[in-house]
Short mmCIF file of C-alpha atoms and ligand atoms in Angstrom, two decimals:
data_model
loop_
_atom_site.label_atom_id
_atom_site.label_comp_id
_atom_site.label_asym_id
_atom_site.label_seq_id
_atom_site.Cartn_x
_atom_site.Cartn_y
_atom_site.Cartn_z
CA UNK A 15 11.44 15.04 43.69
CA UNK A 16 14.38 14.62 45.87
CA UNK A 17 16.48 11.81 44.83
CA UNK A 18 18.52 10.77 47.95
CA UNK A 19 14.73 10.32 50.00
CA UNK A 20 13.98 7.35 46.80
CA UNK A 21 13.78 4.03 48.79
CA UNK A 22 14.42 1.61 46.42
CA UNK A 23 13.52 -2.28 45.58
CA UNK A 24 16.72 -4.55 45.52
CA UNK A 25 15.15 -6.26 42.23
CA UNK A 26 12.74 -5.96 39.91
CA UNK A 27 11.64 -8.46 37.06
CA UNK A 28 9.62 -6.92 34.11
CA UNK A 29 8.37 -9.75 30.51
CA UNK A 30 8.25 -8.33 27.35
CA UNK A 31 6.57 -10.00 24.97
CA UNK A 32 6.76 -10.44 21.04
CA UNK A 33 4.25 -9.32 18.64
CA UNK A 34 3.13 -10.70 15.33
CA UNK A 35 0.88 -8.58 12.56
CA UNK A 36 -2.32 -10.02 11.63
CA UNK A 37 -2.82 -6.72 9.07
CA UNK A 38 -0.02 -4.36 8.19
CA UNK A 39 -1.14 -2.21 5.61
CA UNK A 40 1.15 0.68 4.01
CA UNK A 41 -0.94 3.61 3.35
CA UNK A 42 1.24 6.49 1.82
CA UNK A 43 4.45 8.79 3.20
CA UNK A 44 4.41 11.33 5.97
CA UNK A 45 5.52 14.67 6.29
CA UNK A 46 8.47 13.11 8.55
CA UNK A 47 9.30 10.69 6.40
CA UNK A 48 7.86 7.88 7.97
CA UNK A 49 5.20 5.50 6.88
CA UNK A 50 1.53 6.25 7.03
CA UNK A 51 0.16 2.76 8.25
CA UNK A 52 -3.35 0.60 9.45
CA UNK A 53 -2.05 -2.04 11.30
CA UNK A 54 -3.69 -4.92 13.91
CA UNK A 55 -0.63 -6.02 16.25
CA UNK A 56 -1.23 -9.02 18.62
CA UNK A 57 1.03 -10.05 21.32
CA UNK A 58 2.67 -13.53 21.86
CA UNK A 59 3.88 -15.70 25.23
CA UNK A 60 7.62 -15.55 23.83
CA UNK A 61 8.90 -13.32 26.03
CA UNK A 62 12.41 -11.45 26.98
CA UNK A 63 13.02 -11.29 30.74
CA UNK A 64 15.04 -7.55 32.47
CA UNK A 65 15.97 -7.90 35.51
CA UNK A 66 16.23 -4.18 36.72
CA UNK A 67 18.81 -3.93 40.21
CA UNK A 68 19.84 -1.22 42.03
CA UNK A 69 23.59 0.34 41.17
CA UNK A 70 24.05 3.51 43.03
CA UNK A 71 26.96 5.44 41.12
CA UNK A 72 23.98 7.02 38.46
CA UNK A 73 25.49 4.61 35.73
CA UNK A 74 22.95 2.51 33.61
CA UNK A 75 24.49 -0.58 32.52
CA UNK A 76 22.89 -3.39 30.63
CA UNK A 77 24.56 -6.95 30.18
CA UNK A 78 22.84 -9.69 28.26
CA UNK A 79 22.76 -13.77 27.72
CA UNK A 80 23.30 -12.82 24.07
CA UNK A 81 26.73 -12.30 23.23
CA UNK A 82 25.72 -10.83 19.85
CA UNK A 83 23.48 -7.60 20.84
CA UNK A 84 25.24 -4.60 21.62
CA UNK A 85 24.91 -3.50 25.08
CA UNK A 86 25.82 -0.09 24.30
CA UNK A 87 24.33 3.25 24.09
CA UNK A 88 22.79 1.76 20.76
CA UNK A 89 20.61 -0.78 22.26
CA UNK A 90 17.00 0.54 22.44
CA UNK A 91 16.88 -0.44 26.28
CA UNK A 92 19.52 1.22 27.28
CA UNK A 93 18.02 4.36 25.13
CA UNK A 94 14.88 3.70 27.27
CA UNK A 95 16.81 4.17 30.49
CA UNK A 96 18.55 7.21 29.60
CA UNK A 97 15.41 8.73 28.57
CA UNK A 98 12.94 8.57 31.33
CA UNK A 99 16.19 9.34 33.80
CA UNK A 100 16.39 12.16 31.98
CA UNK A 101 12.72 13.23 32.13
CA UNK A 102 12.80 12.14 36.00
CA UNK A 103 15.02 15.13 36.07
CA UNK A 104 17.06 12.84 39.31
CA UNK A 105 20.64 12.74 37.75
CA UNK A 106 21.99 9.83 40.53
CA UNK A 107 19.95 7.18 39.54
CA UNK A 108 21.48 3.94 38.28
CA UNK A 109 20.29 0.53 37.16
CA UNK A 110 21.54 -2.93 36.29
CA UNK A 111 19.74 -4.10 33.59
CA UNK A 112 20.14 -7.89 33.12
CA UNK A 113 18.28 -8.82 29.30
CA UNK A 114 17.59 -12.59 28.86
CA UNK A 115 17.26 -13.21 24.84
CA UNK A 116 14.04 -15.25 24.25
CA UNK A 117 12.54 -13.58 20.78
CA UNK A 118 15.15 -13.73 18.02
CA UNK A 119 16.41 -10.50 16.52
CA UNK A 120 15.88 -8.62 13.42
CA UNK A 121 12.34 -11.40 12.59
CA UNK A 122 9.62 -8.42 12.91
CA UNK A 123 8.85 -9.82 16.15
CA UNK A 124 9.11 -6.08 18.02
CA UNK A 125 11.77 -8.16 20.73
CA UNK A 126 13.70 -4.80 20.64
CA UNK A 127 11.48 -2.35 20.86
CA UNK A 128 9.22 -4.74 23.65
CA UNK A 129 12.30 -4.89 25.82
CA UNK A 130 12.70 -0.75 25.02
CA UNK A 131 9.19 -0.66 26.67
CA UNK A 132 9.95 -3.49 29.41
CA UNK A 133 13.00 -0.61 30.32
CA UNK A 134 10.42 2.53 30.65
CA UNK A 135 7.40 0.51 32.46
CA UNK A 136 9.94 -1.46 34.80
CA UNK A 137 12.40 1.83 35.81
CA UNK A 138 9.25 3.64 36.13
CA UNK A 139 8.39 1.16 38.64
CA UNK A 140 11.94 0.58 40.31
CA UNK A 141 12.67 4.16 40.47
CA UNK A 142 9.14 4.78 41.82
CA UNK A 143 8.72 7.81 39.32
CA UNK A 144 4.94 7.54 38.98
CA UNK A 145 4.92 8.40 35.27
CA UNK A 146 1.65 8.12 33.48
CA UNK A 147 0.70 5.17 30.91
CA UNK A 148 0.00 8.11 28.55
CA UNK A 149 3.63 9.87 29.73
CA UNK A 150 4.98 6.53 29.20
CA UNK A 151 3.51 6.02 25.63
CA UNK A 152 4.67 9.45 24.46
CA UNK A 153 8.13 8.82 25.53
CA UNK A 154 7.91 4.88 24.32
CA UNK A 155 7.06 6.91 20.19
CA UNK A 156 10.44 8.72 20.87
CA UNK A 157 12.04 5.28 21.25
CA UNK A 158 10.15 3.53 18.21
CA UNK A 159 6.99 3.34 16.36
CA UNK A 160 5.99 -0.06 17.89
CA UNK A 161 7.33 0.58 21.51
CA UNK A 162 4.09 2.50 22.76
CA UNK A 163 1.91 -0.64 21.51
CA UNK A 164 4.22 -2.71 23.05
CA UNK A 165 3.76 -1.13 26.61
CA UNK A 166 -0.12 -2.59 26.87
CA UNK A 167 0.12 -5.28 24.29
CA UNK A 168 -3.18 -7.57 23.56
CA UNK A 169 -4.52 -6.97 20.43
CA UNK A 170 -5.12 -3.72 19.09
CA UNK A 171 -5.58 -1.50 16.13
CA UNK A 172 -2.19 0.63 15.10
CA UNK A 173 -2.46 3.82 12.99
CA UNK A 174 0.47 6.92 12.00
CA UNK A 175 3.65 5.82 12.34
CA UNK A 176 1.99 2.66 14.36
CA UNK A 177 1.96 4.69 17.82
CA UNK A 178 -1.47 5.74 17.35
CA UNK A 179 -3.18 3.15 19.52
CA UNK A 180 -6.69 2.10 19.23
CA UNK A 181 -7.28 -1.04 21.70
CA UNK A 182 -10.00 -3.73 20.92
CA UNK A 183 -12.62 -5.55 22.31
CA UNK A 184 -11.78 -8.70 21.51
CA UNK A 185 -13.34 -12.05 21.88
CA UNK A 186 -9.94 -13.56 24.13
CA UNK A 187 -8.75 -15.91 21.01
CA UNK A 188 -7.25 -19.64 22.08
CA UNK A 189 -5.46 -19.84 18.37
CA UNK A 190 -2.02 -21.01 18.50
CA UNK A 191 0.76 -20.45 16.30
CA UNK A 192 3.82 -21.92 15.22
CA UNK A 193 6.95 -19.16 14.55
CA UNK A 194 9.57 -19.74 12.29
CA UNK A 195 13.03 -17.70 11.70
CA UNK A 196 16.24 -18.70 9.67
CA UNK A 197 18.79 -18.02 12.59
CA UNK A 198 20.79 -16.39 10.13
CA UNK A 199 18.94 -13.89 7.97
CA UNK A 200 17.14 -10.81 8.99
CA UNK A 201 15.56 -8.16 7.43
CA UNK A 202 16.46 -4.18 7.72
CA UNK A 203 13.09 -2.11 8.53
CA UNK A 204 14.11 0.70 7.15
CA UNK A 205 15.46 -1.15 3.90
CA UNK A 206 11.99 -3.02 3.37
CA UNK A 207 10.04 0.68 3.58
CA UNK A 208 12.21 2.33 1.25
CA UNK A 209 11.74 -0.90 -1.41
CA UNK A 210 8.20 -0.71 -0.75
CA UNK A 211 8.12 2.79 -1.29
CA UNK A 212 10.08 2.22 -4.70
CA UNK A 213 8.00 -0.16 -6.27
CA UNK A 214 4.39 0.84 -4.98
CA UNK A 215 5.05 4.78 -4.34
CA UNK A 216 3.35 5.90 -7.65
CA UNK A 217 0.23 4.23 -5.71
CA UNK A 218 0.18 6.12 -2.09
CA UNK A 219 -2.64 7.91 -1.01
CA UNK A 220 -1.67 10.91 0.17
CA UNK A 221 -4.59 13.15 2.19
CA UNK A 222 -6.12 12.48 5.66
CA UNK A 223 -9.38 12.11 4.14
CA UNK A 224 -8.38 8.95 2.21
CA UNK A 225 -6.13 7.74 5.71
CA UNK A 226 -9.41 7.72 7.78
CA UNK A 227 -10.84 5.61 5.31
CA UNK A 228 -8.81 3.33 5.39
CA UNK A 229 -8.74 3.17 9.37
CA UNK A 230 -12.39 3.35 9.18
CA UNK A 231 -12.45 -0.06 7.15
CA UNK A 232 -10.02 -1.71 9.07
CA UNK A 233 -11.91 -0.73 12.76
CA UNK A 234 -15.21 -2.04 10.89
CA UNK A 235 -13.59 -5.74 9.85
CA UNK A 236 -15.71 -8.58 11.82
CA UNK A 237 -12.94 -10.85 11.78
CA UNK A 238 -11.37 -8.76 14.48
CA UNK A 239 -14.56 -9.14 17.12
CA UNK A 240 -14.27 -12.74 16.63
CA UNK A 241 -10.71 -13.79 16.59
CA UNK A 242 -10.07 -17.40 16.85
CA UNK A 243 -14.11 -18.15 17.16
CA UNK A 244 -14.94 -18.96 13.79
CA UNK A 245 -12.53 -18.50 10.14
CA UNK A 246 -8.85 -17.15 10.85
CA UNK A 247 -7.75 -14.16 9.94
CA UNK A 248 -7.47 -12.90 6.36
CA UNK A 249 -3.99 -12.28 7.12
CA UNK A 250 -2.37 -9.76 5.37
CA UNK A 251 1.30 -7.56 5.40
CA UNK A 252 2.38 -5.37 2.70
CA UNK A 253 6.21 -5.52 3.54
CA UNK A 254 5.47 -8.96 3.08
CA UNK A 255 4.82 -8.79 -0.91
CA UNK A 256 8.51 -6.74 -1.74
CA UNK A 257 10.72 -8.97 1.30
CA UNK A 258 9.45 -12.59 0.39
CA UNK A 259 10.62 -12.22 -3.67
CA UNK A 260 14.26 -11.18 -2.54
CA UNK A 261 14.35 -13.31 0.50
CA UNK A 262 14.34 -17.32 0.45
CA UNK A 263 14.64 -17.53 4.25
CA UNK A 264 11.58 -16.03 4.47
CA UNK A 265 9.70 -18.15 0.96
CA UNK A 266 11.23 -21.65 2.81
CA UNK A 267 9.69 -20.59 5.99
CA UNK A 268 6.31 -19.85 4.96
CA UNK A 269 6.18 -23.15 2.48
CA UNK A 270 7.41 -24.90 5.62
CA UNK A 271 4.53 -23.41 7.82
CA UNK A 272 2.12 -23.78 5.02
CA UNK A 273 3.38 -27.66 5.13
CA UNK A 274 2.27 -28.08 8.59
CA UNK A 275 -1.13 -29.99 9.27
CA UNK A 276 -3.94 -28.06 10.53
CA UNK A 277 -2.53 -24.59 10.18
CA UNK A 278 -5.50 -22.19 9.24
CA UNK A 279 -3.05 -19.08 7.67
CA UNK A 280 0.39 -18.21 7.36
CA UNK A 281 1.97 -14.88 7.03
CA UNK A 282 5.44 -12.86 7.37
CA UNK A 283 5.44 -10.74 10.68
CA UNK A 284 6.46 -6.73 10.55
CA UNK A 285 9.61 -6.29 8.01
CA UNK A 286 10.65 -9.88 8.62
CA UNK A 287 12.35 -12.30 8.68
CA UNK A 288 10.02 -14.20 11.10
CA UNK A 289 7.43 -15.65 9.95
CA UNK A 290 3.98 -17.50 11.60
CA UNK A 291 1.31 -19.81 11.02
CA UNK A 292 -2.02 -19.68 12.59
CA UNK A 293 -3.49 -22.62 14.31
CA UNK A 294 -7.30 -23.32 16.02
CA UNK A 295 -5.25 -23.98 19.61
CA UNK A 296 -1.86 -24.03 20.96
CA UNK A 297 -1.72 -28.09 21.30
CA UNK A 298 -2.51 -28.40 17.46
CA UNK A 299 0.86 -25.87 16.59
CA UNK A 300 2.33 -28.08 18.87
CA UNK A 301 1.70 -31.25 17.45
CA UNK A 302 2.35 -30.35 13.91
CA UNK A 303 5.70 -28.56 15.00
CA UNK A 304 6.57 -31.43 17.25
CA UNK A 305 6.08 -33.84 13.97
CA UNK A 306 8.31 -31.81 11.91
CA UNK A 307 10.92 -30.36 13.89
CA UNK A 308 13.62 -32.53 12.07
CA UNK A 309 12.62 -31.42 8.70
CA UNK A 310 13.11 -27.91 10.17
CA UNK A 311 16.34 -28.77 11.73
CA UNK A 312 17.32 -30.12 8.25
CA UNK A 313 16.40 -26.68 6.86
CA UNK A 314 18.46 -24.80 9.52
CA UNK A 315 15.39 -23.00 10.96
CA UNK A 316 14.17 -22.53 14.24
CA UNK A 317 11.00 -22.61 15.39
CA UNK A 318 8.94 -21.98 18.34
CA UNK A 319 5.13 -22.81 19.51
CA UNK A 320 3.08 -20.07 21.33
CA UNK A 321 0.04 -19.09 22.38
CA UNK A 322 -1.93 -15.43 21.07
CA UNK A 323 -1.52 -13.39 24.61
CA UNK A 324 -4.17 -10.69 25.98
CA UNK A 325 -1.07 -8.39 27.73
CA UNK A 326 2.08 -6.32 27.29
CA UNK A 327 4.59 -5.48 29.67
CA UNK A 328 4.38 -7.68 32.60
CA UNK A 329 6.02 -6.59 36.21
CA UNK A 330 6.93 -9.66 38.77
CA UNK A 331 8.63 -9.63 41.76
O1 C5P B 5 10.22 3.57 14.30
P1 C5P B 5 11.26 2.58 13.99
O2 C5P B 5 12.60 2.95 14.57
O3 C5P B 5 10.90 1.18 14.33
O4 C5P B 5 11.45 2.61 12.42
C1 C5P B 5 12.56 2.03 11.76
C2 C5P B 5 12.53 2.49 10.32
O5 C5P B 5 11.45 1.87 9.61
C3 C5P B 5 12.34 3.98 10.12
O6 C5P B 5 13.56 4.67 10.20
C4 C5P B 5 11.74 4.02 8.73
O7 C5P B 5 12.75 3.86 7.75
C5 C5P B 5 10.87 2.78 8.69
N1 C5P B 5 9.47 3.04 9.10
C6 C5P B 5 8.64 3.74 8.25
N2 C5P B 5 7.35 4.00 8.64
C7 C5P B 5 6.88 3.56 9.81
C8 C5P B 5 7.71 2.84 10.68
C9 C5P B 5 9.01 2.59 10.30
O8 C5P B 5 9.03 4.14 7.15
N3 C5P B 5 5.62 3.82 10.14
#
């Protein structure tokens, strides 16, 4: 490809959505350390906004409404762009990456690793490098092990590392849910594996056999086919049972969701510290939030009402 012949958009605007966890399930360790997990991720309407423009001095440089995320070589968008420039092979091309904050940080909401994916899907784009979805995926699992799932979003089944992606047929759910997050705790990832691994290690299966099992049970579980149509989810996260003991940002949250009229489940999302609670339709979560968003206030949470959302990565003009 010859870089100088690129004709390129002035702007591009690429949504990244959250994600919640109806099922994470810990199965045992990997070779490389990581977790061996079953998962079912579902994607939210709270969204980040990147607006990609054109720079042309080959730099990549990010600047955000958030004065508190690092905008440096650290940030997981900025990884993003470095890495598919890199596969493009075309050394002069630049981007300025504009991130607007919507999903809080560090609450197990994926923001990070959706606006990692937002980067490779909307440079793809911009830089017109005609990538794959599947060349995309494999370099969103370099990133993270919840970027590639992030890239198509909905709701789908998660296996490995959570990069193995298994998408659903899903009856399209109208449930609505009410988030909450104490502004000013969040939880480590990597800190909530390792204590899960220490208490419930001794229990780990450890052979593909018993892995496929498990993944067999969880593609089989009706509740899936009929999300939002009948009972809610039997909601369920293993990080969930070592982070809420140690954490009472995360036990006042969910006895604050569980407080709210009409909510059908609540549960911690990822490694925390968000948590959710399930409701039959978005104007129910709204009501009940509405009606006790000064007792939350009180608390020093913050909450926010949102629908259960059928895509990923979204590209607008
Ligand atoms: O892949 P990601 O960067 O999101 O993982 C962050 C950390 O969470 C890893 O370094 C690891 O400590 C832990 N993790 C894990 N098993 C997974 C995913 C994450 O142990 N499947």
């Amino acid at each position: 490809m010859n870089s100088t012949s690129l004709s390129l958009d002035s702007s591009l605007t690429v949504f990244a959505s959250a994600k919640i966890n109806l099922h994470l399930e810990v199965l045992g360790l990997r070779k490389d350390g990581f977790h061996e997990l079953a998962m079912v991720m579902q994607s939210i309407d709270l969204e980040d906004q990147i607006e990609i423009s054109e720079v042309n001095n080959g730099q990549i440089k990010l600047v955000c409404n958030d004065k508190d995320l690092s905008v440096g070589d650290d940030n997981l968008i900025v990884k993003a762009a470095k890495l598919i420039k890199r596969r493009s092979g075309l050394e002069n091309l630049g981007a300025l990456i504009h991130l607007t904050k919507n999903i809080p940080i560090g609450a197990g909401l994926a923001g990070g690793s959706s606006d990692a994916a937002a980067a490779l899907v909307g440079l793809n784009k911009f830089w017109k490098l005609k990538f794959s979805e599947g060349q995309l995926e494999e370099m969103a699992s370099d990133l993270g092990s919840d970027v590639p799932f992030c890239i198509s979003g909905g709701t789908q089944l998660c296996f490995g590392r959570g990069e193995r992606l298994e998408p659903i047929n899903v009856s399209s759910s109208k449930m609505g849910l009410v988030l909450i997050k104490d502004p000013s705790v969040s939880v480590s990832t990597p800190w909530a594996y390792a204590r899960y691994r220490e208490i419930n290690g001794k229990n780990y299966l450890s052979n593909e056999v018993d892995f496929e099992k498990k993944r067999k049970q969880l593609r089989e579980v009706s509740w899936l086919r009929e999300l939002g149509k009948y009972d809610p989810p039997p909601l369920m996260n293993d990080l969930q049972t070592v982070v809420q003991p140690v954490t009472p940002a995360v036990e006042q949250a969910l006895s604050f969701l569980v407080s709210l009229n009409g909510n059908l489940a609540v549960a911690m999302s990822g490694s925390g510290s968000g948590c959710f609670g399930l409701f039959p339709d978005f104007d129910s979560a709204k009501e009940a939030f509405d009606s006790n968003r000064k007792g939350l206030q009180k608390c020093g949470l913050q909450g926010w009402c949102c629908r259960l959302s059928s895509k990923g990565i979204r590209l607008s003009k």
